[in-house]
Amino acid sequence: MGRKKEARQGLPHKGSCVILSSSKRVSIRFQKQIIKKWRRFYPSLPFPPWAPPPPPPPRASFPSRLSSLSLNHRSSLCKSVVKCSYAEAGVKDDYKSTTIDVVADIKTERVVVLGGSGFVGSAICKAAVSKGIEVISLSRSGRPTYPDSWVDQVTWIPGDVFYTNWDEILFGATAVVSTIGGFGSEEQMQRINGEANIVAVNAAKEFGIPKFILISVHDYNLPSFVLSSGYFSGKRKAESEVLSKYPNSGVVLRPGFIYGKRRVDGFEIPLDLIGQPAERILSAIENFTKPLSSLPASDLLFAPPVNVDDLALAVVNAVTDDDFFGVFTIEQIKEAAAQVKV
């Protein structure tokens, strides 16, 4: 009786073997009507065994932000493809899951180096590039003239911190490193060592840059009347600005005499011929010179020099380590550099 009723409704019984999908005489509309009635009488079975398989789930796509960025800024993002699969609820295991491609934008470090074409700044640019960090340099002289290979990997922008377009310089930056400093008249040293750095700190803070790193100077245990001069007082004002605006991420590095191969007007000055032996000697007699450190200006003789490459590696450490902040002495700079060398 049950089978007769099924036949009257236009449905095959369970034991039949009718393949309607392969018959040209049966229209698609008729197949849909039969499937609808099948679901009415056999709700426990999702589809008739002779019906065509359901269409695959739609392919998911995710837009990438790279198309909205300029060509200069695309290199700061690397594209990662993640494949995953899913299946709808209630679908049996014999149905194949669909693979989707998820495109994710992973942000890398992007550092702005102020004074990047100078002695210390160029060493920082070179070290950062070697660690895969994108580097933008802002300096009055712009691109250096020497043909080192790493120079091509830095974006060189000529300009002055007092008049530059910070929106262009700081776009996408994760840290700012300032090597700004110099000598001159009292007014000039206040402006270069103090005001210029303060302008940069405030610009970075307003733009939302998470970290600021300042290359300052060791005080050499000098008397207060010397430290009140434009050079040292300007540096200390800049330090105060960094530490107040970036209390949990600001970095102040206080090296002493910095040595290395310094280029000036196309000529190379081998400061390492003096600095390297002095560093070794002073490190060897450190235990003997420590009791003299309380004497005024004693560090002019006993403070060990710092290799410019070590200073640059310490900066790289500061850029990549979120727990790296505060004021760092000569020895701490060398320890920070050693961590990156490993």
Short mmCIF file of C-alpha atoms in Angstrom, two decimals:
data_model
loop_
_atom_site.label_atom_id
_atom_site.label_comp_id
_atom_site.label_asym_id
_atom_site.label_seq_id
_atom_site.Cartn_x
_atom_site.Cartn_y
_atom_site.Cartn_z
CA MET A 1 0.00 0.00 0.00
CA GLY A 2 2.82 2.31 0.86
CA ARG A 3 4.57 1.71 -2.45
CA LYS A 4 1.40 2.32 -4.44
CA LYS A 5 0.89 5.61 -2.68
CA GLU A 6 4.44 6.62 -3.56
CA ALA A 7 3.84 5.77 -7.18
CA ARG A 8 0.69 7.87 -7.30
CA GLN A 9 2.65 10.84 -5.93
CA GLY A 10 5.19 10.51 -8.73
CA LEU A 11 7.99 9.18 -6.49
CA PRO A 12 10.04 6.01 -6.95
CA HIS A 13 10.15 3.61 -4.03
CA LYS A 14 13.31 3.05 -2.06
CA GLY A 15 14.26 -0.11 -3.88
CA SER A 16 14.07 1.37 -7.34
CA CYS A 17 17.11 2.35 -9.41
CA VAL A 18 15.94 5.16 -11.62
CA ILE A 19 18.57 7.67 -12.80
CA LEU A 20 16.57 10.64 -13.85
CA SER A 21 19.51 13.01 -14.18
CA SER A 22 20.86 11.05 -17.17
CA SER A 23 17.57 10.90 -19.07
CA LYS A 24 17.03 13.51 -21.71
CA ARG A 25 13.28 12.95 -21.63
CA VAL A 26 12.95 14.24 -18.06
CA SER A 27 13.08 18.02 -17.77
CA ILE A 28 14.99 19.86 -15.07
CA ARG A 29 11.72 21.32 -13.82
CA PHE A 30 10.28 17.84 -13.33
CA GLN A 31 13.41 16.74 -11.47
CA LYS A 32 13.03 19.67 -9.06
CA GLN A 33 9.41 18.72 -8.42
CA ILE A 34 10.39 15.14 -7.62
CA ILE A 35 13.21 16.29 -5.29
CA LYS A 36 10.74 18.56 -3.48
CA LYS A 37 8.33 15.70 -2.92
CA TRP A 38 11.20 13.41 -1.87
CA ARG A 39 12.15 15.83 0.90
CA ARG A 40 8.50 15.88 2.02
CA PHE A 41 8.24 12.10 2.39
CA TYR A 42 11.86 11.34 3.39
CA PRO A 43 13.01 14.30 5.56
CA SER A 44 15.80 12.23 7.13
CA LEU A 45 17.60 11.96 3.78
CA PRO A 46 18.94 15.32 2.56
CA PHE A 47 18.96 14.43 -1.16
CA PRO A 48 17.70 11.49 -3.27
CA PRO A 49 20.54 9.11 -4.18
CA TRP A 50 19.76 9.53 -7.86
CA ALA A 51 19.62 13.35 -7.78
CA PRO A 52 22.55 15.52 -9.01
CA PRO A 53 24.94 16.59 -6.23
CA PRO A 54 24.39 20.01 -4.63
CA PRO A 55 26.46 22.92 -5.95
CA PRO A 56 29.71 23.59 -4.06
CA PRO A 57 29.73 26.36 -1.41
CA PRO A 58 30.66 29.80 -2.73
CA ARG A 59 34.34 30.72 -2.77
CA ALA A 60 35.23 33.30 -0.14
CA SER A 61 37.43 36.22 -1.06
CA PHE A 62 39.02 38.86 1.11
CA PRO A 63 40.13 42.26 -0.24
CA SER A 64 43.73 43.31 0.18
CA ARG A 65 44.76 46.76 1.41
CA LEU A 66 47.81 46.77 -0.86
CA SER A 67 45.89 48.18 -3.81
CA SER A 68 45.05 51.31 -1.83
CA LEU A 69 48.66 52.09 -0.98
CA SER A 70 51.18 53.88 -3.11
CA LEU A 71 54.02 51.93 -4.68
CA ASN A 72 56.55 53.31 -2.20
CA HIS A 73 54.58 51.99 0.74
CA ARG A 74 53.64 48.56 -0.60
CA SER A 75 57.02 47.13 0.30
CA SER A 76 56.26 47.66 4.00
CA LEU A 77 53.58 45.00 3.79
CA CYS A 78 54.19 41.35 2.98
CA LYS A 79 51.39 39.13 1.71
CA SER A 80 50.76 35.80 3.40
CA VAL A 81 48.38 33.19 1.96
CA VAL A 82 46.61 30.88 4.41
CA LYS A 83 44.55 27.95 3.17
CA CYS A 84 41.73 26.50 5.25
CA SER A 85 38.69 24.31 4.67
CA TYR A 86 35.16 24.23 6.01
CA ALA A 87 31.99 22.16 5.73
CA GLU A 88 28.41 23.17 6.35
CA ALA A 89 26.57 21.71 9.32
CA GLY A 90 24.58 18.57 8.52
CA VAL A 91 26.68 17.65 5.46
CA LYS A 92 28.10 14.15 5.59
CA ASP A 93 31.83 13.40 5.41
CA ASP A 94 31.54 12.04 1.86
CA TYR A 95 31.05 15.61 0.61
CA LYS A 96 34.35 17.29 -0.21
CA SER A 97 35.19 20.42 1.74
CA THR A 98 36.04 23.56 -0.16
CA THR A 99 39.44 25.24 0.17
CA ILE A 100 39.54 29.01 0.44
CA ASP A 101 42.51 31.32 0.11
CA VAL A 102 42.81 33.92 2.85
CA VAL A 103 45.14 36.80 2.01
CA ALA A 104 46.54 38.54 5.10
CA ASP A 105 48.67 41.69 5.23
CA ILE A 106 51.50 41.34 7.77
CA LYS A 107 53.12 44.60 8.70
CA THR A 108 56.90 44.76 8.98
CA GLU A 109 59.06 47.32 10.76
CA ARG A 110 59.36 50.66 8.99
CA VAL A 111 61.88 53.06 10.50
CA VAL A 112 62.43 56.75 9.80
CA VAL A 113 66.05 57.80 10.44
CA LEU A 114 66.58 61.53 10.88
CA GLY A 115 70.07 62.40 9.68
CA GLY A 116 70.34 59.08 7.87
CA SER A 117 73.11 60.19 5.51
CA GLY A 118 75.49 61.15 8.35
CA PHE A 119 78.17 59.09 10.06
CA VAL A 120 75.92 57.48 12.69
CA GLY A 121 72.74 57.67 10.62
CA SER A 122 74.18 55.78 7.66
CA ALA A 123 75.41 53.00 9.95
CA ILE A 124 71.91 52.70 11.40
CA CYS A 125 70.36 52.59 7.92
CA LYS A 126 72.81 49.89 6.84
CA ALA A 127 72.23 47.75 9.95
CA ALA A 128 68.44 48.08 9.71
CA VAL A 129 68.41 47.09 6.04
CA SER A 130 70.55 44.03 6.82
CA LYS A 131 67.88 42.91 9.31
CA GLY A 132 65.05 43.26 6.81
CA ILE A 133 63.72 46.56 8.15
CA GLU A 134 62.36 49.13 5.72
CA VAL A 135 64.22 52.43 6.12
CA ILE A 136 63.36 56.01 5.19
CA SER A 137 66.03 58.64 5.70
CA LEU A 138 65.38 62.34 6.12
CA SER A 139 68.43 64.59 5.93
CA ARG A 140 69.43 67.87 4.36
CA SER A 141 71.92 66.21 2.01
CA GLY A 142 69.59 63.44 0.87
CA ARG A 143 71.08 60.38 -0.80
CA PRO A 144 74.79 59.68 -0.14
CA THR A 145 77.18 59.72 -3.06
CA TYR A 146 79.07 56.51 -2.28
CA PRO A 147 77.96 53.44 -4.27
CA ASP A 148 77.41 50.85 -1.52
CA SER A 149 74.77 48.23 -2.38
CA TRP A 150 72.64 48.84 0.74
CA VAL A 151 72.15 52.49 -0.28
CA ASP A 152 69.70 51.40 -2.99
CA GLN A 153 67.51 49.74 -0.37
CA VAL A 154 66.86 52.98 1.55
CA THR A 155 64.34 55.66 0.62
CA TRP A 156 66.30 58.93 0.74
CA ILE A 157 64.33 62.13 1.25
CA PRO A 158 66.10 65.51 1.36
CA GLY A 159 64.62 67.95 3.82
CA ASP A 160 64.77 69.82 7.11
CA VAL A 161 62.88 68.74 10.23
CA PHE A 162 61.64 72.30 10.74
CA TYR A 163 59.98 72.48 7.30
CA THR A 164 59.34 68.90 6.19
CA ASN A 165 55.97 67.34 5.35
CA TRP A 166 55.65 64.89 8.25
CA ASP A 167 52.59 63.20 6.73
CA GLU A 168 54.77 61.97 3.89
CA ILE A 169 57.73 61.03 6.06
CA LEU A 170 55.94 59.25 8.90
CA PHE A 171 53.29 57.34 6.95
CA GLY A 172 53.34 53.71 8.07
CA ALA A 173 56.38 54.17 10.35
CA THR A 174 56.77 52.00 13.45
CA ALA A 175 59.69 53.96 14.93
CA VAL A 176 61.65 57.17 14.51
CA VAL A 177 65.40 57.36 15.15
CA SER A 178 67.02 60.77 15.53
CA THR A 179 70.75 61.24 15.05
CA ILE A 180 70.40 65.02 14.81
CA GLY A 181 73.20 66.92 16.53
CA GLY A 182 76.10 69.21 15.87
CA PHE A 183 78.41 71.96 17.02
CA GLY A 184 78.46 75.70 16.42
CA SER A 185 77.53 78.80 18.32
CA GLU A 186 75.53 78.56 21.52
CA GLU A 187 72.34 79.44 19.67
CA GLN A 188 73.04 76.99 16.85
CA MET A 189 73.73 74.11 19.25
CA GLN A 190 70.51 74.79 21.16
CA ARG A 191 68.56 74.78 17.92
CA ILE A 192 70.21 71.68 16.41
CA ASN A 193 70.60 69.47 19.48
CA GLY A 194 67.50 70.61 21.32
CA GLU A 195 64.79 72.30 19.26
CA ALA A 196 65.15 70.15 16.13
CA ASN A 197 64.83 66.94 18.13
CA ILE A 198 61.90 68.31 20.12
CA VAL A 199 60.08 69.16 16.90
CA ALA A 200 60.65 65.60 15.66
CA VAL A 201 59.45 64.04 18.92
CA ASN A 202 56.23 66.07 18.91
CA ALA A 203 55.57 65.29 15.24
CA ALA A 204 56.05 61.56 15.83
CA LYS A 205 53.81 61.63 18.88
CA GLU A 206 51.03 63.52 17.11
CA PHE A 207 51.22 61.10 14.19
CA GLY A 208 50.91 58.11 16.54
CA ILE A 209 54.35 56.59 16.01
CA PRO A 210 54.77 54.01 18.81
CA LYS A 211 58.51 54.43 19.47
CA PHE A 212 61.13 57.19 19.39
CA ILE A 213 64.88 56.57 19.69
CA LEU A 214 67.31 59.41 20.36
CA ILE A 215 71.08 59.25 19.92
CA SER A 216 72.31 61.47 22.73
CA VAL A 217 75.73 61.77 24.40
CA HIS A 218 77.57 60.59 27.50
CA ASP A 219 78.12 63.40 30.00
CA TYR A 220 81.75 62.32 30.72
CA ASN A 221 81.23 63.30 34.35
CA LEU A 222 81.80 66.90 33.33
CA PRO A 223 81.22 69.79 35.76
CA SER A 224 77.81 71.47 35.63
CA PHE A 225 79.04 74.68 34.00
CA VAL A 226 80.26 72.65 31.00
CA LEU A 227 77.06 70.60 30.80
CA SER A 228 75.06 73.84 30.68
CA SER A 229 76.54 74.68 27.28
CA GLY A 230 74.32 74.53 24.19
CA TYR A 231 75.53 71.13 23.05
CA PHE A 232 74.86 69.18 26.26
CA SER A 233 71.87 71.21 27.45
CA GLY A 234 70.22 70.86 24.04
CA LYS A 235 70.70 67.09 24.15
CA ARG A 236 69.28 66.88 27.68
CA LYS A 237 66.20 68.90 26.67
CA ALA A 238 65.63 66.49 23.80
CA GLU A 239 66.02 63.54 26.19
CA SER A 240 63.40 64.99 28.53
CA GLU A 241 60.98 65.41 25.63
CA VAL A 242 61.45 61.79 24.51
CA LEU A 243 61.02 60.34 28.00
CA SER A 244 57.97 62.49 28.77
CA LYS A 245 56.16 61.83 25.47
CA TYR A 246 57.22 58.16 25.33
CA PRO A 247 57.48 57.01 28.97
CA ASN A 248 57.03 53.31 28.12
CA SER A 249 58.71 53.11 24.72
CA GLY A 250 61.15 56.02 24.37
CA VAL A 251 64.84 55.15 24.08
CA VAL A 252 67.82 57.39 24.83
CA LEU A 253 71.27 56.06 23.91
CA ARG A 254 74.25 57.85 25.47
CA PRO A 255 77.43 56.76 23.69
CA GLY A 256 80.84 58.29 24.26
CA PHE A 257 83.36 58.75 21.47
CA ILE A 258 82.02 56.94 18.38
CA TYR A 259 84.56 55.44 16.02
CA GLY A 260 84.44 53.83 12.61
CA LYS A 261 85.15 54.72 9.02
CA ARG A 262 83.72 58.18 8.54
CA ARG A 263 83.20 59.69 5.10
CA VAL A 264 83.66 63.44 4.73
CA ASP A 265 83.50 65.12 1.30
CA GLY A 266 84.41 61.90 -0.48
CA PHE A 267 87.27 61.05 1.84
CA GLU A 268 87.26 58.27 4.41
CA ILE A 269 88.58 59.07 7.88
CA PRO A 270 89.57 55.85 9.70
CA LEU A 271 88.50 56.76 13.23
CA ASP A 272 88.68 53.07 14.08
CA LEU A 273 92.48 53.27 14.04
CA ILE A 274 92.19 55.32 17.23
CA GLY A 275 88.92 54.12 18.70
CA GLN A 276 89.37 50.37 18.45
CA PRO A 277 92.72 50.16 20.31
CA ALA A 278 91.47 52.65 22.90
CA GLU A 279 88.34 50.57 23.50
CA ARG A 280 90.39 47.42 24.04
CA ILE A 281 92.84 49.10 26.40
CA LEU A 282 90.18 50.79 28.50
CA SER A 283 88.14 47.59 28.70
CA ALA A 284 91.24 45.73 29.93
CA ILE A 285 91.99 48.24 32.69
CA GLU A 286 88.37 48.91 33.63
CA ASN A 287 88.77 47.45 37.12
CA PHE A 288 91.59 49.89 37.82
CA THR A 289 89.86 52.98 36.43
CA LYS A 290 86.48 52.50 38.14
CA PRO A 291 87.62 54.06 41.46
CA LEU A 292 88.56 57.19 39.49
CA SER A 293 85.13 57.57 37.90
CA SER A 294 83.98 59.96 40.63
CA LEU A 295 86.61 62.50 39.67
CA PRO A 296 85.34 65.45 37.59
CA ALA A 297 85.81 64.91 33.84
CA SER A 298 87.47 61.55 34.48
CA ASP A 299 85.42 59.89 31.72
CA LEU A 300 87.14 62.06 29.14
CA LEU A 301 90.05 59.67 29.65
CA PHE A 302 88.42 56.49 30.88
CA ALA A 303 85.05 56.21 29.12
CA PRO A 304 85.46 53.50 26.45
CA PRO A 305 84.73 54.46 22.83
CA VAL A 306 81.80 52.85 21.00
CA ASN A 307 81.98 51.25 17.60
CA VAL A 308 79.46 52.89 15.26
CA ASP A 309 78.31 49.44 14.13
CA ASP A 310 77.57 48.46 17.75
CA LEU A 311 75.57 51.63 18.21
CA ALA A 312 73.61 50.84 15.04
CA LEU A 313 72.86 47.30 16.24
CA ALA A 314 71.67 48.66 19.58
CA VAL A 315 69.23 50.85 17.65
CA VAL A 316 67.99 47.80 15.72
CA ASN A 317 67.47 46.04 19.05
CA ALA A 318 65.46 49.02 20.29
CA VAL A 319 63.33 49.05 17.15
CA THR A 320 62.43 45.36 17.26
CA ASP A 321 62.08 44.84 21.04
CA ASP A 322 59.02 46.38 22.69
CA ASP A 323 60.57 45.89 26.14
CA PHE A 324 63.59 48.01 25.18
CA PHE A 325 63.11 51.55 26.54
CA GLY A 326 64.73 54.05 28.89
CA VAL A 327 68.23 55.56 29.10
CA PHE A 328 71.19 53.37 28.07
CA THR A 329 74.81 53.92 29.06
CA ILE A 330 77.91 52.96 27.09
CA GLU A 331 78.10 49.45 28.53
CA GLN A 332 74.38 48.88 28.07
CA ILE A 333 74.65 49.95 24.43
CA LYS A 334 77.32 47.30 23.86
CA GLU A 335 75.23 44.66 25.61
CA ALA A 336 72.21 45.52 23.45
CA ALA A 337 74.37 45.25 20.31
CA ALA A 338 75.71 41.85 21.42
CA GLN A 339 72.14 40.51 21.67
CA VAL A 340 71.49 41.34 18.01
CA LYS A 341 74.82 39.90 16.84
CA VAL A 342 73.93 36.44 18.17
#
